[in-house]
CSV table of C-alpha atoms in Angstrom, one decimal:
chain,number,residue,atom,x,y,z
A,1,MET,CA,94.8,110.6,106.6
A,2,PRO,CA,92.9,107.3,107.1
A,3,PHE,CA,94.1,104.9,109.7
A,4,THR,CA,94.8,101.6,107.9
A,5,LEU,CA,95.7,98.1,109.1
A,6,GLY,CA,98.5,95.9,107.8
A,7,ASP,CA,102.3,96.0,108.2
A,8,VAL,CA,102.1,99.9,108.1
A,9,VAL,CA,101.1,99.9,111.8
A,10,MET,CA,103.7,101.0,114.3
A,11,ASP,CA,103.7,101.5,118.0
A,12,ALA,CA,103.6,105.2,119.1
A,13,SER,CA,106.6,104.5,121.3
A,14,ALA,CA,108.7,104.2,118.2
A,15,VAL,CA,108.0,107.9,117.3
A,16,ASP,CA,109.9,110.8,118.8
A,17,TYR,CA,107.7,113.6,117.7
A,18,PHE,CA,104.3,114.1,116.2
A,19,ILE,CA,103.4,117.2,114.2
A,20,GLU,CA,99.6,117.7,113.8
A,21,THR,CA,98.4,119.3,110.5
A,22,ASP,CA,95.0,120.1,109.0
A,23,LEU,CA,96.0,119.6,105.3
A,24,LYS,CA,93.6,117.7,103.1
A,25,MET,CA,94.8,114.5,101.6
A,26,VAL,CA,95.9,114.6,97.9
A,27,GLU,CA,93.0,113.4,95.8
A,28,ASP,CA,93.3,111.6,92.4
A,29,ILE,CA,90.3,112.3,90.1
A,30,MET,CA,89.9,109.7,87.5
A,31,PRO,CA,89.7,110.9,83.9
A,32,PRO,CA,86.4,110.2,82.0
A,33,VAL,CA,86.1,106.9,80.2
A,34,SER,CA,86.5,107.3,76.4
A,35,GLU,CA,85.1,105.0,73.7
A,36,LYS,CA,88.4,103.3,73.4
A,37,ASP,CA,88.6,102.8,77.2
A,38,ASP,CA,85.1,101.3,77.1
A,39,LYS,CA,86.0,98.8,74.4
A,40,ILE,CA,89.2,97.7,76.1
A,41,GLY,CA,87.4,97.5,79.4
A,42,THR,CA,84.8,95.2,77.9
A,43,PHE,CA,87.4,92.9,76.2
A,44,ILE,CA,89.2,92.4,79.5
A,45,SER,CA,86.1,92.0,81.7
A,46,ASP,CA,85.0,89.1,79.5
A,47,TYR,CA,88.1,87.2,80.7
A,48,ILE,CA,87.4,87.8,84.4
A,49,ASN,CA,85.4,85.1,86.1
A,50,ASP,CA,83.5,85.0,89.4
A,51,GLY,CA,85.9,84.4,92.2
A,52,ASP,CA,89.0,85.8,90.4
A,53,CYS,CA,91.4,88.0,92.4
A,54,LEU,CA,92.5,91.2,90.7
A,55,GLN,CA,95.4,93.5,90.5
A,56,ILE,CA,94.4,96.6,88.6
A,57,GLY,CA,96.6,99.6,87.7
A,58,ILE,CA,95.7,103.3,87.6
A,59,GLY,CA,94.2,105.4,84.8
A,60,ALA,CA,91.4,105.5,82.4
A,61,ILE,CA,91.7,101.9,81.0
A,62,PRO,CA,91.9,100.2,84.4
A,63,ASN,CA,89.0,102.4,85.5
A,64,ALA,CA,87.0,101.3,82.5
A,65,VAL,CA,87.7,97.6,83.4
A,66,ILE,CA,86.4,98.2,86.9
A,67,GLY,CA,83.2,99.8,85.5
A,68,LYS,CA,82.4,96.6,83.7
A,69,LEU,CA,82.6,94.3,86.7
A,70,GLY,CA,79.3,95.1,88.4
A,71,ASN,CA,77.8,91.8,87.3
A,72,LYS,CA,80.6,89.6,88.7
A,73,ASN,CA,80.5,87.8,92.0
A,74,ASP,CA,82.9,87.1,94.8
A,75,LEU,CA,85.9,89.0,93.3
A,76,GLY,CA,89.0,89.4,95.4
A,77,ILE,CA,91.7,92.1,95.5
A,78,HIS,CA,95.4,91.7,95.8
A,79,THR,CA,96.9,94.8,94.1
A,80,GLU,CA,99.7,97.3,94.3
A,81,LEU,CA,97.1,100.2,94.3
A,82,VAL,CA,93.5,100.6,95.5
A,83,CYS,CA,91.4,103.2,93.7
A,84,ASP,CA,87.9,104.6,94.0
A,85,GLY,CA,86.3,101.9,91.8
A,86,ILE,CA,87.5,99.1,94.0
A,87,ALA,CA,85.9,100.7,97.0
A,88,GLU,CA,82.7,101.2,95.1
A,89,LEU,CA,82.6,97.5,94.1
A,90,ALA,CA,83.4,96.4,97.6
A,91,LYS,CA,80.5,98.5,99.0
A,92,LYS,CA,78.2,96.7,96.5
A,93,GLY,CA,79.4,93.3,97.6
A,94,VAL,CA,80.9,92.5,94.2
A,95,ILE,CA,84.3,92.4,95.8
A,96,ASN,CA,84.3,90.4,99.0
A,97,GLY,CA,87.3,88.1,98.8
A,98,ARG,CA,85.3,85.0,99.8
A,99,ARG,CA,87.2,82.7,97.3
A,100,LYS,CA,90.7,84.1,97.8
A,101,SER,CA,93.2,81.3,98.5
A,102,ILE,CA,95.2,83.5,100.9
A,103,GLU,CA,94.0,86.5,103.1
A,104,LYS,CA,90.4,85.5,102.5
A,105,GLY,CA,88.0,88.4,102.7
A,106,GLU,CA,90.7,91.0,102.7
A,107,ILE,CA,91.6,93.7,100.2
A,108,VAL,CA,95.4,93.7,100.2
A,109,THR,CA,97.3,96.6,98.7
A,110,SER,CA,100.4,98.8,99.0
A,111,ILE,CA,98.9,102.1,98.0
A,112,VAL,CA,95.6,103.9,98.6
A,113,LEU,CA,95.0,106.7,96.1
A,114,GLY,CA,91.7,108.2,95.1
A,115,THR,CA,89.1,110.7,96.4
A,116,GLN,CA,87.9,111.4,99.9
A,117,MET,CA,85.3,108.6,99.3
A,118,LEU,CA,88.1,106.1,99.1
A,119,TYR,CA,89.9,107.4,102.2
A,120,ASP,CA,86.6,107.4,104.2
A,121,TYR,CA,86.1,103.7,103.1
A,122,CYS,CA,89.6,102.7,104.2
A,123,GLN,CA,89.4,104.6,107.5
A,124,ASN,CA,89.9,101.9,110.3
A,125,ASN,CA,88.4,99.3,107.9
A,126,PRO,CA,89.5,95.8,109.0
A,127,VAL,CA,88.9,94.5,105.5
A,128,VAL,CA,91.6,96.8,104.0
A,129,LYS,CA,95.2,95.6,104.6
A,130,VAL,CA,98.0,97.9,103.5
A,131,MET,CA,101.3,95.9,103.1
A,132,SER,CA,104.7,96.8,101.8
A,133,CYS,CA,105.4,96.4,98.0
A,134,ALA,CA,108.0,93.9,98.9
A,135,TYR,CA,105.2,91.6,100.1
A,136,CYS,CA,102.3,92.6,97.7
A,137,ASN,CA,104.4,92.4,94.5
A,138,ALA,CA,106.6,89.4,95.5
A,139,TYR,CA,106.5,86.5,93.0
A,140,ASP,CA,106.2,84.0,95.8
A,141,THR,CA,103.2,85.9,97.2
A,142,LEU,CA,101.4,86.2,93.9
A,143,ALA,CA,102.1,82.6,93.0
A,144,LYS,CA,100.0,81.5,96.0
A,145,ILE,CA,96.9,83.3,94.8
A,146,ASP,CA,94.7,81.1,92.6
A,147,ASN,CA,93.1,82.8,89.6
A,148,GLN,CA,95.0,86.0,90.1
A,149,VAL,CA,94.5,88.5,87.3
A,150,SER,CA,96.9,91.3,86.5
A,151,ILE,CA,95.8,94.4,84.4
A,152,ASN,CA,98.3,97.0,83.4
A,153,THR,CA,98.9,99.5,80.6
A,154,THR,CA,101.9,100.4,78.4
A,155,VAL,CA,103.0,103.1,76.1
A,156,GLU,CA,104.4,101.2,73.1
A,157,VAL,CA,104.7,97.5,72.0
A,158,ASP,CA,106.9,96.1,69.3
A,159,LEU,CA,106.1,93.1,67.0
A,160,THR,CA,108.0,90.7,69.3
A,161,GLY,CA,106.0,91.8,72.3
A,162,GLN,CA,108.5,94.0,74.1
A,163,CYS,CA,106.5,96.6,76.2
A,164,CYS,CA,107.9,100.1,76.8
A,165,SER,CA,105.8,101.4,79.7
A,166,GLU,CA,107.9,104.2,81.1
A,167,SER,CA,109.6,106.2,78.4
A,168,ILE,CA,109.0,107.8,75.0
A,169,GLY,CA,112.3,106.9,73.3
A,170,THR,CA,115.0,108.2,75.8
A,171,ARG,CA,112.6,110.6,77.5
A,172,GLN,CA,111.3,109.4,80.9
A,173,PHE,CA,107.5,109.4,80.9
A,174,SER,CA,106.5,107.4,83.9
A,175,GLY,CA,107.9,105.3,86.7
A,176,THR,CA,108.6,101.6,86.6
A,177,GLY,CA,105.9,100.7,89.0
A,178,GLY,CA,105.0,97.0,89.7
A,179,GLN,CA,104.1,96.0,86.1
A,180,MET,CA,106.9,93.5,85.8
A,181,ASP,CA,106.3,92.1,89.3
A,182,THR,CA,102.6,91.6,88.8
A,183,ALA,CA,102.6,90.5,85.1
A,184,ILE,CA,105.2,87.8,85.9
A,185,GLY,CA,104.0,86.8,89.4
A,186,THR,CA,100.4,86.4,88.2
A,187,GLN,CA,101.4,83.9,85.6
A,188,MET,CA,103.0,81.8,88.3
A,189,ALA,CA,99.7,81.4,90.0
A,190,LYS,CA,97.2,78.6,89.3
A,191,GLY,CA,94.8,79.9,86.8
A,192,GLY,CA,96.6,83.3,86.6
A,193,LYS,CA,96.1,85.7,83.7
A,194,SER,CA,98.0,88.8,82.9
A,195,PHE,CA,96.9,91.7,80.6
A,196,ILE,CA,98.8,94.6,79.1
A,197,ALA,CA,96.5,97.2,77.4
A,198,LEU,CA,97.1,100.2,75.2
A,199,TYR,CA,95.4,102.3,72.6
A,200,SER,CA,96.3,101.2,69.1
A,201,THR,CA,97.3,104.8,68.1
A,202,ALA,CA,98.4,108.1,69.4
A,203,ASN,CA,98.2,111.7,68.0
A,204,VAL,CA,101.6,113.2,68.1
A,205,LYS,CA,103.1,116.6,67.1
A,206,SER,CA,104.4,116.6,63.5
A,207,ALA,CA,107.4,118.5,62.1
A,208,ASP,CA,105.1,121.2,60.8
A,209,GLY,CA,103.5,121.8,64.2
A,210,GLY,CA,100.3,119.9,63.4
A,211,ARG,CA,99.2,116.6,64.7
A,212,VAL,CA,99.5,113.2,63.1
A,213,GLU,CA,98.1,109.8,64.1
A,214,VAL,CA,100.8,107.1,64.6
A,215,SER,CA,100.6,103.4,65.6
A,216,LYS,CA,101.6,102.5,69.2
A,217,ILE,CA,102.2,99.0,67.9
A,218,VAL,CA,105.6,99.3,66.1
A,219,PRO,CA,108.1,97.1,64.3
A,220,THR,CA,110.8,98.0,66.7
A,221,LEU,CA,110.8,100.3,69.8
A,222,LYS,CA,112.1,103.8,69.5
A,223,PRO,CA,115.9,104.1,70.0
A,224,GLY,CA,116.6,104.4,73.7
A,225,ALA,CA,113.1,103.1,74.7
A,226,ILE,CA,113.0,101.3,78.1
A,227,VAL,CA,111.8,97.7,78.0
A,228,SER,CA,109.5,97.5,81.0
A,229,LEU,CA,108.3,94.0,80.3
A,230,SER,CA,110.2,91.5,78.1
A,231,ARG,CA,108.5,89.8,75.2
A,232,ASN,CA,108.8,86.5,77.1
A,233,ASP,CA,106.5,87.8,79.9
A,234,LEU,CA,103.7,89.3,77.8
A,235,HIS,CA,100.6,87.1,78.2
A,236,HIS,CA,97.5,88.9,76.8
A,237,LEU,CA,97.9,92.1,74.7
A,238,VAL,CA,94.7,94.3,74.5
A,239,THR,CA,93.7,97.3,72.3
A,240,GLU,CA,90.4,98.6,71.3
A,241,TYR,CA,90.5,96.1,68.4
A,242,GLY,CA,90.7,93.0,70.5
A,243,VAL,CA,92.8,90.6,72.7
A,244,VAL,CA,95.5,88.2,71.7
A,245,ASN,CA,97.0,85.5,73.9
A,246,LEU,CA,100.8,85.4,73.1
A,247,ARG,CA,101.8,82.7,75.6
A,248,GLY,CA,103.9,80.0,73.9
A,249,LEU,CA,103.8,81.5,70.4
A,250,SER,CA,106.8,81.6,68.0
A,251,VAL,CA,108.2,84.9,67.0
A,252,SER,CA,106.4,84.7,63.7
A,253,ASP,CA,103.1,83.8,65.2
A,254,ARG,CA,103.5,86.5,67.9
A,255,ALA,CA,104.1,89.2,65.2
A,256,LYS,CA,101.0,88.0,63.2
A,257,ALA,CA,98.8,88.0,66.3
A,258,ILE,CA,100.0,91.4,67.5
A,259,ILE,CA,99.3,92.9,64.1
A,260,THR,CA,95.6,91.8,64.4
A,261,VAL,CA,95.0,94.2,67.3
A,262,ALA,CA,96.8,97.1,65.6
A,263,HIS,CA,94.7,99.9,64.0
A,264,PRO,CA,93.5,98.5,60.6
A,265,LYS,CA,95.1,101.4,58.6
A,266,PHE,CA,98.6,100.4,59.9
A,267,ARG,CA,98.3,96.6,59.6
A,268,GLU,CA,99.6,96.3,56.0
A,269,GLU,CA,102.6,98.5,56.7
A,270,LEU,CA,103.3,96.5,59.9
A,271,THR,CA,103.1,93.2,58.0
A,272,ALA,CA,105.6,94.5,55.4
A,273,ASP,CA,108.0,95.7,58.1
A,274,ALA,CA,107.6,92.3,59.9
A,275,LYS,CA,108.7,90.5,56.7
A,276,LYS,CA,111.5,93.1,56.1
A,277,TYR,CA,112.9,92.4,59.6
A,278,GLY,CA,112.5,88.7,59.4
A,279,PHE,CA,109.8,88.3,62.0
A,280,ILE,CA,107.5,86.8,59.4
A,281,LYS,CA,108.9,84.6,56.7
C-alpha cells in the first residue's frame, strides 16, 4: 500500500498493534474506450481550458475524457478519486497544478484507485495529497477553486433534468458517491463548470428474453428511481450526440434542449411525451 501524505497521516504512537501482510493491492482495470465514450470524451474536452482544475469520476466515459487532454497545459486536480489516467498526465506535465487558486501544485483527492502504476506514482509523492471526503467534497472548499470542472456520469435523465445515478427503478445499482457535492460545489466556483454524461441508449432484456434498445433520456424517471442530482443542479448534459447547457432555462426550454442530445430515433416520441405531460406547450 503506498504511503501518501495529507490528513490520512497519523503518528505510530496512536496505533496499538500492526499486522504485516504481503497481499497485493486491489487493482481497478479500466474498460476499453468505446466509440460512444470517445465522442463524449471529445465533447467534454472541448470545454476544458488550459489551467482548469478537474474533478473526474471513474469509468469508461471519464477515462475517455482524460484520454483527450494530452494537448492541454497546466491542468490542476481536486477530485474525489484519482485514477491511472491522472497519474499518466501528471507524469507528462499536462497536470501540474501551477494555476490552482488553492493548494497550488498539488493533486488533492480522497481516494486512490487504479493499477500498480498509480500506486507506485503515489508512493511517498509530495505532490499527492489524500484528504477526507469531508474536505475534498465540501461546498466551501470547491467554491474557492477557480475554474473547477466536475465530470460525472448518470444512469437515466428525465426531460426536466432530474438525474438518477444510483438505481434502476427501485433496484440499487451504485452508490451515491460525491456527484451531488461536486456538481453543486463546482458551480459555486468562479468559472466553474459541471458535466453529467451518459449514453443516449441502453440495450435491456425484453419480455421475450431478447434485447431491445431503449432511451436513457426519458419523459419521467422509472417508479422508485432515486434522484441523485436535482434538475436545478444539472449544468451541462452530455451524450454521444452533443452537449447542452441547461443553466437558467425554463422547464420548456430545458425539455427541448435535452431532447436534442437524445438518440435521433427517440426524439419524436420524447417530444410527443413532453407535450402530453405539459413540459412543452
